[in-house]
Short mmCIF file of C-alpha atoms and ligand atoms in Angstrom, two decimals:
data_model
loop_
_atom_site.label_atom_id
_atom_site.label_comp_id
_atom_site.label_asym_id
_atom_site.label_seq_id
_atom_site.Cartn_x
_atom_site.Cartn_y
_atom_site.Cartn_z
CA MET A 1 0.00 0.00 0.00
CA ASP A 2 1.22 3.51 -0.77
CA LYS A 3 1.86 5.80 2.14
CA ILE A 4 0.27 9.25 2.30
CA VAL A 5 2.45 11.81 4.03
CA ILE A 6 0.40 13.69 6.59
CA PHE A 7 1.78 17.22 6.59
CA ASP A 8 0.35 19.02 9.58
CA THR A 9 0.16 22.80 9.31
CA THR A 10 -1.74 23.53 12.54
CA LEU A 11 1.21 25.59 13.78
CA ARG A 12 1.47 27.62 10.56
CA ASP A 13 -1.80 27.87 8.58
CA GLY A 14 -3.78 26.94 11.70
CA GLU A 15 -2.05 29.72 13.59
CA GLN A 16 -3.10 32.14 10.85
CA ALA A 17 -6.71 31.74 12.02
CA ALA A 18 -8.11 35.05 13.21
CA GLY A 19 -7.72 35.35 16.98
CA SER A 20 -5.16 32.59 17.44
CA SER A 21 -2.36 33.41 19.86
CA LEU A 22 -0.04 30.54 20.70
CA ASN A 23 3.19 31.19 22.55
CA VAL A 24 6.41 29.24 21.98
CA GLN A 25 5.77 26.77 24.82
CA GLU A 26 2.27 26.04 23.57
CA LYS A 27 3.52 25.46 20.01
CA LEU A 28 6.12 23.08 21.37
CA GLU A 29 3.48 21.18 23.27
CA ILE A 30 1.33 20.82 20.16
CA ALA A 31 4.38 19.74 18.12
CA ARG A 32 5.11 17.00 20.66
CA GLN A 33 1.55 15.72 20.39
CA LEU A 34 1.82 15.74 16.57
CA GLU A 35 5.01 13.71 16.88
CA ARG A 36 3.23 11.27 19.21
CA MET A 37 0.52 10.96 16.60
CA LYS A 38 3.23 10.16 14.02
CA VAL A 39 2.58 12.85 11.43
CA GLY A 40 5.15 12.87 8.63
CA VAL A 41 5.84 16.62 8.52
CA ILE A 42 5.18 19.38 11.05
CA GLU A 43 4.99 22.80 9.43
CA ALA A 44 6.09 24.65 12.53
CA GLY A 45 5.69 28.23 11.36
CA PHE A 46 6.69 31.04 9.05
CA PRO A 47 10.05 32.02 10.58
CA VAL A 48 10.50 35.40 8.89
CA SER A 49 7.04 36.58 9.97
CA SER A 50 7.97 37.36 13.60
CA PRO A 51 10.68 36.70 16.19
CA GLY A 52 8.17 34.56 18.12
CA ASP A 53 7.50 32.36 15.09
CA PHE A 54 11.22 32.04 14.38
CA GLU A 55 11.88 30.93 17.96
CA ALA A 56 9.02 28.44 17.91
CA VAL A 57 10.29 26.83 14.69
CA ARG A 58 13.82 26.75 16.08
CA GLN A 59 12.80 25.12 19.35
CA ILE A 60 10.52 22.62 17.60
CA SER A 61 13.42 21.72 15.27
CA PHE A 62 15.54 20.89 18.33
CA ALA A 63 12.84 18.95 20.11
CA ILE A 64 11.25 16.80 17.41
CA LYS A 65 12.98 13.56 16.46
CA ASP A 66 10.37 11.51 14.61
CA ALA A 67 8.93 13.92 12.06
CA SER A 68 10.28 16.36 9.50
CA VAL A 69 10.13 19.97 10.63
CA CYS A 70 9.25 22.52 7.98
CA GLY A 71 9.51 26.31 7.85
CA LEU A 72 7.53 28.38 5.34
CA ALA A 73 9.22 31.02 3.18
CA ARG A 74 8.10 33.36 0.42
CA ALA A 75 10.11 32.97 -2.77
CA MET A 76 12.66 35.47 -1.49
CA ALA A 77 16.26 34.79 -0.56
CA ALA A 78 15.95 36.59 2.80
CA ASP A 79 12.92 34.51 3.81
CA ILE A 80 14.65 31.29 2.82
CA ASP A 81 17.80 32.22 4.74
CA VAL A 82 15.78 32.87 7.90
CA ALA A 83 13.74 29.68 7.40
CA TRP A 84 16.97 27.70 7.11
CA ASP A 85 18.31 29.29 10.30
CA ALA A 86 15.16 28.18 12.09
CA VAL A 87 15.04 24.56 10.84
CA LYS A 88 18.72 23.72 10.43
CA GLU A 89 18.97 21.79 13.72
CA ALA A 90 16.09 19.48 12.83
CA ILE A 91 16.90 15.84 12.17
CA SER A 92 14.84 16.06 9.01
CA PRO A 93 14.45 19.73 7.97
CA ARG A 94 12.28 21.01 5.14
CA ILE A 95 11.78 24.46 3.61
CA HIS A 96 8.48 25.25 1.94
CA VAL A 97 8.77 27.99 -0.70
CA PHE A 98 5.65 29.59 -2.14
CA ILE A 99 4.73 32.21 -4.69
CA SER A 100 1.43 33.34 -6.19
CA ALA A 101 0.51 31.72 -9.49
CA SER A 102 -2.99 32.85 -10.54
CA ASP A 103 -3.54 35.76 -12.92
CA ILE A 104 -5.62 37.49 -10.23
CA HIS A 105 -2.71 37.39 -7.79
CA LEU A 106 -0.03 38.22 -10.36
CA MET A 107 -1.92 41.20 -11.70
CA HIS A 108 -3.31 42.72 -8.52
CA GLN A 109 -0.99 41.63 -5.73
CA LEU A 110 2.40 40.53 -6.97
CA LYS A 111 2.51 42.80 -10.03
CA LYS A 112 4.88 40.43 -11.82
CA SER A 113 4.67 38.75 -15.21
CA HIS A 114 4.28 35.00 -15.63
CA GLU A 115 7.88 34.74 -16.82
CA GLN A 116 9.19 36.69 -13.81
CA VAL A 117 7.31 34.37 -11.44
CA ARG A 118 8.67 31.27 -13.21
CA GLU A 119 12.22 32.58 -12.98
CA THR A 120 11.87 33.63 -9.34
CA ALA A 121 10.30 30.32 -8.34
CA ALA A 122 13.06 28.22 -9.91
CA ALA A 123 15.81 30.53 -8.62
CA MET A 124 14.45 30.41 -5.07
CA VAL A 125 14.07 26.63 -5.07
CA ARG A 126 17.73 26.49 -6.20
CA HIS A 127 18.60 28.90 -3.39
CA ALA A 128 16.90 26.67 -0.80
CA LYS A 129 18.61 23.60 -2.27
CA LYS A 130 21.98 25.13 -1.35
CA TYR A 131 20.96 24.54 2.27
CA LEU A 132 19.06 21.26 2.23
CA ALA A 133 17.71 18.42 0.12
CA ASP A 134 14.07 18.53 1.15
CA VAL A 135 12.42 21.51 -0.56
CA GLU A 136 8.70 21.91 -1.13
CA PHE A 137 7.22 24.37 -3.58
CA SER A 138 3.66 25.79 -3.70
CA PRO A 139 2.11 27.84 -6.51
CA MET A 140 -0.38 29.85 -4.44
CA ASP A 141 -3.97 30.03 -5.71
CA ALA A 142 -3.19 27.20 -8.13
CA THR A 143 -6.84 26.24 -8.61
CA ARG A 144 -7.69 29.66 -10.08
CA ALA A 145 -4.57 29.78 -12.23
CA ASN A 146 -4.21 28.74 -15.85
CA PRO A 147 -3.47 24.97 -15.61
CA GLU A 148 -0.97 25.15 -18.51
CA TYR A 149 0.95 27.76 -16.55
CA ILE A 150 0.96 25.57 -13.43
CA TYR A 151 2.37 22.64 -15.47
CA GLN A 152 5.25 24.88 -16.68
CA LEU A 153 5.90 26.25 -13.22
CA LEU A 154 5.99 22.78 -11.69
CA THR A 155 8.32 21.50 -14.40
CA ASP A 156 10.70 24.40 -13.70
CA VAL A 157 10.75 23.96 -9.92
CA ILE A 158 11.20 20.19 -10.12
CA ASP A 159 14.12 20.76 -12.50
CA ALA A 160 15.46 23.21 -9.91
CA GLY A 161 15.28 20.49 -7.23
CA ALA A 162 11.86 20.68 -5.54
CA THR A 163 11.14 17.29 -3.99
CA THR A 164 7.48 17.99 -3.14
CA VAL A 165 5.13 20.10 -5.25
CA ASN A 166 2.07 21.24 -3.39
CA ILE A 167 -1.17 22.29 -5.07
CA PRO A 168 -2.97 24.82 -2.88
CA ASP A 169 -6.65 25.51 -3.26
CA THR A 170 -5.86 28.74 -1.45
CA VAL A 171 -9.35 30.21 -1.43
CA GLY A 172 -11.31 26.95 -1.16
CA TYR A 173 -12.78 27.39 -4.65
CA ALA A 174 -12.41 23.91 -6.12
CA THR A 175 -14.93 21.08 -6.10
CA PRO A 176 -13.85 17.45 -5.65
CA LEU A 177 -14.23 16.19 -9.23
CA GLU A 178 -12.63 19.29 -10.69
CA PHE A 179 -9.75 19.20 -8.21
CA GLY A 180 -9.18 15.48 -8.79
CA ARG A 181 -9.07 16.11 -12.54
CA PHE A 182 -6.51 18.86 -12.00
CA ILE A 183 -4.28 16.49 -10.03
CA ARG A 184 -4.60 13.79 -12.71
CA ASN A 185 -3.70 16.33 -15.39
CA ILE A 186 -0.60 17.33 -13.45
CA PHE A 187 0.60 13.73 -13.66
CA GLU A 188 -0.10 13.71 -17.39
CA ASN A 189 1.35 17.10 -18.27
CA VAL A 190 4.37 17.64 -16.04
CA LYS A 191 7.06 15.52 -17.66
CA ASN A 192 9.37 15.29 -14.60
CA ILE A 193 6.56 14.76 -12.05
CA ASP A 194 7.97 11.33 -11.14
CA LYS A 195 10.82 13.18 -9.38
CA ALA A 196 8.54 14.85 -6.82
CA VAL A 197 5.77 13.99 -4.40
CA VAL A 198 2.47 15.64 -5.31
CA SER A 199 0.84 17.28 -2.31
CA VAL A 200 -2.48 19.07 -1.80
CA HIS A 201 -3.44 21.94 0.48
CA CYS A 202 -7.17 22.61 0.54
CA HIS A 203 -9.06 25.39 2.25
CA ASN A 204 -12.59 24.99 3.48
CA ASP A 205 -14.40 28.10 2.22
CA LEU A 206 -17.09 25.97 0.57
CA GLY A 207 -16.87 23.15 3.11
CA MET A 208 -15.07 20.84 0.67
CA ALA A 209 -11.47 20.85 1.94
CA SER A 210 -11.48 17.25 3.17
CA ALA A 211 -13.44 15.96 0.15
CA ASN A 212 -11.05 17.72 -2.24
CA SER A 213 -7.99 16.33 -0.45
CA LEU A 214 -9.39 12.80 -0.51
CA GLU A 215 -10.32 12.99 -4.19
CA ALA A 216 -6.77 14.16 -4.87
CA VAL A 217 -5.45 11.03 -3.14
CA ILE A 218 -7.58 8.88 -5.44
CA CYS A 219 -6.03 10.79 -8.35
CA GLY A 220 -2.45 10.21 -7.23
CA ALA A 221 -1.55 12.86 -4.60
CA ARG A 222 0.67 11.41 -1.90
CA GLN A 223 0.82 14.21 0.66
CA ILE A 224 -2.11 15.93 2.37
CA GLU A 225 -1.66 19.25 4.16
CA CYS A 226 -4.13 19.58 6.99
CA THR A 227 -4.71 20.92 10.49
CA ILE A 228 -6.11 19.59 13.75
CA ASN A 229 -9.81 20.49 14.05
CA GLY A 230 -9.53 22.02 10.57
CA ILE A 231 -8.41 25.39 11.96
CA GLY A 232 -6.73 27.85 9.63
CA GLU A 233 -7.01 30.98 7.56
CA ARG A 234 -10.70 32.06 7.17
CA ALA A 235 -12.88 28.89 7.11
CA GLY A 236 -9.81 26.78 7.82
CA ASN A 237 -8.02 23.86 6.19
CA ALA A 238 -8.77 20.19 5.60
CA ALA A 239 -9.13 18.61 9.05
CA LEU A 240 -6.45 16.04 9.84
CA GLU A 241 -8.88 13.87 11.78
CA GLU A 242 -11.30 13.78 8.84
CA VAL A 243 -8.85 12.87 6.10
CA VAL A 244 -7.00 10.35 8.26
CA MET A 245 -10.14 8.61 9.48
CA ALA A 246 -11.71 8.60 6.00
CA ILE A 247 -8.60 6.87 4.64
CA ASP A 248 -8.63 4.44 7.56
CA THR A 249 -12.36 3.72 7.58
CA ARG A 250 -12.65 3.42 3.79
CA ALA A 251 -9.44 1.49 3.24
CA ASP A 252 -11.42 -0.51 0.68
CA LEU A 253 -11.69 2.64 -1.44
CA PHE A 254 -8.40 4.43 -0.87
CA ASN A 255 -5.99 1.52 -0.48
CA VAL A 256 -3.31 3.72 1.11
CA THR A 257 -2.05 4.22 4.68
CA THR A 258 -1.14 7.34 6.64
CA GLY A 259 0.92 5.80 9.45
CA ILE A 260 -0.99 7.98 11.95
CA ASP A 261 -1.55 6.64 15.47
CA THR A 262 -5.27 7.36 15.38
CA ARG A 263 -5.64 6.86 19.16
CA GLN A 264 -3.87 10.21 19.61
CA ILE A 265 -6.40 12.16 17.54
CA TYR A 266 -8.86 13.06 20.29
CA ARG A 267 -6.07 14.25 22.59
CA ALA A 268 -4.57 16.37 19.83
CA SER A 269 -7.97 17.88 19.16
CA ARG A 270 -8.54 18.78 22.82
CA LEU A 271 -5.05 20.21 23.17
CA VAL A 272 -5.35 22.42 20.10
CA SER A 273 -8.78 23.62 21.13
CA GLU A 274 -7.57 24.32 24.66
CA LEU A 275 -4.46 26.22 23.60
CA THR A 276 -5.83 28.14 20.62
CA GLY A 277 -9.11 28.91 22.35
CA PHE A 278 -11.15 27.69 19.36
CA PRO A 279 -13.95 25.46 20.63
CA VAL A 280 -14.81 22.36 18.60
CA GLN A 281 -18.39 22.44 17.34
CA PRO A 282 -20.43 19.60 18.91
CA ASN A 283 -21.30 18.02 15.55
CA LYS A 284 -17.72 18.18 14.22
CA ALA A 285 -16.82 14.92 12.47
CA ILE A 286 -14.61 12.57 14.53
CA VAL A 287 -13.81 14.92 17.44
CA GLY A 288 -17.06 16.77 18.21
CA ALA A 289 -18.78 16.06 21.52
CA ASN A 290 -21.74 14.53 19.66
CA ALA A 291 -19.71 12.55 17.12
CA PHE A 292 -20.32 9.28 18.97
CA ARG A 293 -23.52 10.12 20.83
CA HIS A 294 -26.75 8.50 19.81
CA GLN A 295 -29.91 10.37 20.66
CA SER A 296 -32.81 8.69 18.93
CA GLY A 297 -34.29 5.60 20.59
CA ILE A 298 -33.96 3.53 17.42
CA HIS A 299 -30.25 4.38 17.11
CA GLN A 300 -29.59 3.72 20.80
CA ASP A 301 -31.34 0.38 20.54
CA GLY A 302 -29.21 -0.54 17.51
CA VAL A 303 -25.93 0.48 19.11
CA ILE A 304 -26.68 -1.52 22.26
CA LYS A 305 -27.35 -4.59 20.13
CA MET A 306 -24.36 -4.15 17.83
CA SER A 307 -22.34 -0.94 17.76
CA ASN A 308 -21.70 -0.98 14.04
CA THR A 309 -25.40 -0.62 13.30
CA TYR A 310 -24.94 3.13 13.65
CA GLU A 311 -21.23 3.59 14.38
CA ILE A 312 -18.70 3.40 11.56
CA ILE A 313 -15.74 4.17 13.83
CA ASP A 314 -15.02 2.72 17.24
CA PRO A 315 -14.63 5.87 19.43
CA GLN A 316 -11.68 4.25 21.20
CA LYS A 317 -9.86 4.05 17.88
CA VAL A 318 -9.56 7.84 17.88
CA GLY A 319 -8.86 7.95 21.62
CA VAL A 320 -12.24 9.23 22.81
CA PRO A 321 -12.34 8.27 26.50
CA SER A 322 -15.15 5.89 27.32
CA SER A 323 -17.50 7.58 29.73
CA SER A 324 -18.80 4.30 31.14
CA LEU A 325 -16.64 4.41 34.25
CA VAL A 326 -17.79 7.12 36.59
CA MET A 327 -15.76 8.06 39.67
CA GLY A 328 -17.11 9.57 42.86
CA LYS A 329 -16.09 10.70 46.32
CA LEU A 330 -15.55 7.13 47.49
CA SER A 331 -13.02 6.42 44.73
CA GLY A 332 -9.56 6.00 46.18
CA ARG A 333 -6.03 6.88 45.10
CA ASN A 334 -5.45 3.70 43.10
CA ALA A 335 -8.68 3.94 41.16
CA PHE A 336 -7.95 7.59 40.36
CA LYS A 337 -4.39 6.83 39.29
CA GLN A 338 -5.60 3.99 37.09
CA ARG A 339 -8.23 6.21 35.44
CA LEU A 340 -5.68 8.98 34.89
CA SER A 341 -3.33 6.59 33.17
CA GLU A 342 -6.15 5.23 30.96
CA LEU A 343 -6.78 8.82 29.93
CA GLY A 344 -3.10 9.27 29.04
CA PHE A 345 -1.90 11.16 32.14
CA THR A 346 1.08 9.68 33.95
CA LEU A 347 1.52 11.52 37.24
CA SER A 348 3.59 10.84 40.28
CA GLY A 349 4.73 12.54 43.48
CA ALA A 350 3.53 16.07 44.10
CA ASP A 351 1.81 16.27 40.70
CA PHE A 352 -0.36 13.27 41.53
CA GLU A 353 -1.12 14.54 45.04
CA ARG A 354 -2.25 17.91 43.67
CA ALA A 355 -4.47 16.22 41.10
CA PHE A 356 -5.94 13.87 43.72
CA ILE A 357 -6.82 16.77 46.05
CA ALA A 358 -8.49 18.60 43.15
CA PHE A 359 -10.40 15.41 42.28
CA LYS A 360 -11.60 14.97 45.88
CA GLU A 361 -12.69 18.61 46.07
CA LEU A 362 -14.64 18.16 42.86
CA ALA A 363 -16.17 14.88 44.02
CA ASP A 364 -17.44 16.68 47.13
CA LYS A 365 -19.33 19.13 44.94
CA LYS A 366 -20.33 16.77 42.16
CA LYS A 367 -21.80 13.29 42.57
CA ASP A 368 -20.40 11.65 39.44
CA VAL A 369 -16.96 12.60 38.15
CA THR A 370 -16.67 11.62 34.49
CA ASP A 371 -13.67 11.32 32.20
CA ARG A 372 -14.41 14.75 30.76
CA ASP A 373 -14.39 16.18 34.29
CA ILE A 374 -11.00 14.58 34.96
CA GLU A 375 -9.63 15.94 31.68
CA SER A 376 -10.90 19.36 32.66
CA LEU A 377 -9.24 19.09 36.10
CA MET A 378 -5.95 18.20 34.45
CA ALA A 379 -6.20 21.09 32.01
CA GLU A 380 -6.98 23.45 34.89
CA ASP A 381 -3.98 22.14 36.82
CA LYS A 382 -1.66 22.69 33.85
CA ARG A 383 -2.95 26.23 33.37
CA THR A 384 -2.06 27.20 36.92
CA LEU A 385 1.44 25.71 36.97
CA SER A 386 3.41 28.65 35.60
CA GLU A 387 1.40 31.63 36.76
CA TYR A 388 2.59 35.08 37.75
CA TYR A 389 -0.57 35.67 39.76
CA HIS A 390 -2.61 32.83 41.21
CA LEU A 391 -6.25 33.15 42.21
CA ASP A 392 -6.24 32.02 45.81
CA ARG A 393 -9.77 32.97 46.88
CA ILE A 394 -12.84 34.64 45.51
CA GLN A 395 -16.02 35.61 47.27
CA VAL A 396 -18.94 37.09 45.36
CA THR A 397 -22.32 38.39 46.41
CA CYS A 398 -25.03 39.12 43.89
CA GLY A 399 -28.76 38.93 43.38
CA ASP A 400 -31.61 41.02 42.01
CA ARG A 401 -31.47 43.57 44.87
CA GLY A 402 -27.91 43.89 46.13
CA ILE A 403 -25.00 45.49 44.31
CA PRO A 404 -22.77 42.75 42.90
CA THR A 405 -19.59 42.74 44.92
CA ALA A 406 -16.45 40.62 44.64
CA ALA A 407 -13.52 40.20 46.99
CA VAL A 408 -10.45 38.41 45.66
CA ARG A 409 -7.18 37.27 47.09
CA LEU A 410 -4.26 36.57 44.74
CA ILE A 411 -0.83 35.13 45.36
CA GLY A 412 1.59 37.47 43.61
CA PRO A 413 4.89 36.81 41.81
CA GLY A 414 6.96 36.89 45.00
CA GLY A 415 4.55 34.60 46.85
CA GLY A 416 2.91 37.47 48.77
CA GLU A 417 -0.83 37.78 49.25
CA LEU A 418 -2.75 40.63 47.63
CA ALA A 419 -6.42 41.29 48.33
CA ASP A 420 -9.01 43.79 47.14
CA ALA A 421 -12.70 44.15 46.42
CA ALA A 422 -14.85 45.87 43.81
CA LEU A 423 -18.44 46.51 42.78
CA GLY A 424 -19.69 45.67 39.31
CA THR A 425 -22.74 45.49 37.08
CA GLY A 426 -22.81 41.73 37.63
CA PRO A 427 -20.76 39.19 39.61
CA VAL A 428 -18.28 38.54 36.77
CA ASP A 429 -17.78 42.25 36.16
CA ALA A 430 -17.19 42.76 39.90
CA ALA A 431 -14.69 39.89 40.00
CA TYR A 432 -12.78 41.20 36.96
CA LYS A 433 -12.70 44.70 38.39
CA ALA A 434 -11.33 43.44 41.71
CA ILE A 435 -8.63 41.46 39.86
CA ASN A 436 -7.80 44.52 37.74
CA ARG A 437 -7.22 46.58 40.88
CA LEU A 438 -4.52 44.11 41.88
CA VAL A 439 -2.89 43.10 38.59
CA GLN A 440 -3.18 46.48 36.84
CA VAL A 441 -2.59 45.45 33.22
CA PRO A 442 -4.73 47.50 30.83
CA ASN A 443 -6.76 45.23 28.54
CA LYS A 444 -10.15 44.88 26.92
CA LEU A 445 -12.41 41.84 27.16
CA THR A 446 -13.42 40.94 23.60
CA GLU A 447 -15.01 37.51 23.97
CA PHE A 448 -16.68 35.58 26.76
CA THR A 449 -18.29 32.14 26.43
CA VAL A 450 -19.58 29.66 29.02
CA ASN A 451 -20.15 25.99 28.28
CA SER A 452 -20.93 23.07 30.48
CA ILE A 453 -18.45 20.22 30.17
CA THR A 454 -20.86 17.45 31.04
CA GLU A 455 -24.59 17.21 31.55
CA GLY A 456 -26.49 17.88 34.78
CA ILE A 457 -27.06 20.75 37.14
CA ASP A 458 -23.77 20.06 38.91
CA ALA A 459 -21.74 20.03 35.67
CA ILE A 460 -18.39 21.80 35.49
CA GLY A 461 -18.74 25.12 33.72
CA GLU A 462 -15.94 26.00 31.35
CA VAL A 463 -15.40 29.66 30.56
CA PHE A 464 -13.45 30.77 27.54
CA ILE A 465 -12.43 34.42 27.15
CA ARG A 466 -10.33 36.57 24.89
CA ILE A 467 -8.73 39.82 26.01
CA GLU A 468 -6.83 42.37 23.95
CA SER A 469 -3.85 44.44 24.97
CA ASP A 470 -1.74 46.62 22.64
CA GLY A 471 -3.48 45.09 19.62
CA VAL A 472 -2.60 41.49 20.56
CA SER A 473 -5.24 39.05 21.74
CA TYR A 474 -4.79 36.49 24.51
CA THR A 475 -7.13 33.66 25.34
CA GLY A 476 -7.96 32.31 28.75
CA ARG A 477 -9.88 29.31 30.07
CA GLY A 478 -11.13 28.36 33.47
CA ALA A 479 -13.23 25.48 34.71
CA ASP A 480 -15.19 25.11 37.93
CA PRO A 481 -18.66 23.95 38.99
CA ASP A 482 -19.27 27.63 39.93
CA ILE A 483 -19.31 29.67 36.73
CA VAL A 484 -18.29 32.92 38.44
CA VAL A 485 -15.21 31.16 39.82
CA ALA A 486 -14.60 29.64 36.37
CA SER A 487 -14.85 33.15 34.89
CA ALA A 488 -12.31 34.50 37.38
CA LYS A 489 -9.96 31.58 36.62
CA ALA A 490 -10.30 32.22 32.88
CA TYR A 491 -9.42 35.88 33.42
CA MET A 492 -6.38 34.97 35.52
CA ASN A 493 -5.30 32.53 32.80
CA ALA A 494 -5.55 35.20 30.08
CA LEU A 495 -3.74 37.79 32.24
CA ASN A 496 -0.95 35.33 33.05
CA ARG A 497 -0.51 34.55 29.35
CA LEU A 498 -0.42 38.25 28.58
CA LEU A 499 2.20 38.87 31.27
CA SER A 500 4.26 35.89 30.16
CA ALA A 501 4.27 37.11 26.52
CA LYS A 502 5.17 40.65 27.59
CA ASN A 503 7.95 39.44 29.86
CA ALA A 504 9.34 37.19 27.13
CA GLY A 505 9.23 40.15 24.74
CA GLN A 506 7.15 38.11 22.32
CA ASP A 507 4.65 39.56 19.95
CA LYS A 508 2.07 36.85 20.74
O1 KIV B 601 -3.29 28.45 1.21
C1 KIV B 601 -2.17 28.58 0.70
O2 KIV B 601 -2.01 28.81 -0.49
C2 KIV B 601 -1.03 28.48 1.59
C3 KIV B 601 0.30 28.39 0.93
C4 KIV B 601 1.35 29.12 1.69
C5 KIV B 601 0.65 26.96 0.72
O3 KIV B 601 -1.17 28.38 2.78
ZN1 ZN B 602 -3.26 27.78 3.27
#
């Protein structure tokens, strides 16, 4: 069976999604999960775009051993030089050079002739080849370009040494049959195509990114560029979980493999959602909260009798934790440790003790503690590990008569206690105002969402917020059975991320 290279661009195209703000540590954490999942290539960033992106690509290049690490570069010598600097320590480095190829882009954006673009593309691939063997080339907006021109361009760059040629449907304009035909025609019209891997990079503006990528595989493409949860510029990119699971589930049709450890998919999805602050829609294929839930009586009856009556994928195959085992306040240390390890968390010593105390506190408030609750506890624990200010206590009074009032106590950077109180228009406003009096970092709240993690009146509430400071946005999350406390935790999380970025002198 042929192998399809899964080229993950969550950290580059995914990061281009409006409102995304990952710091270097967070990018590193996502890269490690991608490595665990066994993707072939991690596009770690666009090194020339910012010092933060350069540093992330550099650190990922050092850390990752089992995947190629790629840096994006415009077809410009300076970009390529910086990209090389960022990826040169990787065990398997790649540089991805791109230039616009459609008439629309050439005329209105690039203001270059077709000949100039052909010359630049070949010259810049040759420039990259001076540094490394593995060079990818993309003609941007290929699906709206003249196909004959794309064939010439690809012939030139392959002659110049490109080892992968990527066909971007940059604006998500193509339809599956049309895109598949384009890929087939590339094989027929580019005489040296046997010297390069044909890749596809589909955007989701018309909701067809995954379908287009899969049709391209049927027509001979051997690399798919995709992102976790389908995040990316505008409507996003082809979702990794969708293309991988389609290839796996319909092996009869595709007859190729991806080499992905599918059991890591759910964890990757949660991690990316948690760190980017982009929630996953409940009905999202493969990783949405409802993807394996059966509501209608007929479906439930079928699944109880034989799961494949209504389930084409075993949820455990993508790492969705089974929610059958519920823990409670009588569950002991061993049971908790065992459940943690089944969920992929290996904790010992002080880390385990802290998690166990948090679990017991939750079990006191909530009768049944589910896997999702435990995941949420672990995420909350991780968020509070490297804080400048820690929310130690919060007390709120509110109601339809009184004036909402909040008193907060924080533990500051030096370990000292700081306390203050404030009035607000509601309990969350009061809590945020009290925190502002202590932390004193000017910012604006731009987004605020509350969701319940599990069902029931005692469910954990998860609050997601976005704040803006000096034109940069920072996300924050907090989880607690009390949604005002969860809101305060989310605000502390966003403020700590803001302070950490400012102190590191990063732009994100
Ligand atoms: O969508 C696009 O065209 C891109 C290129 C840089 C490959 O992201
Ligand atoms: Zn793209």
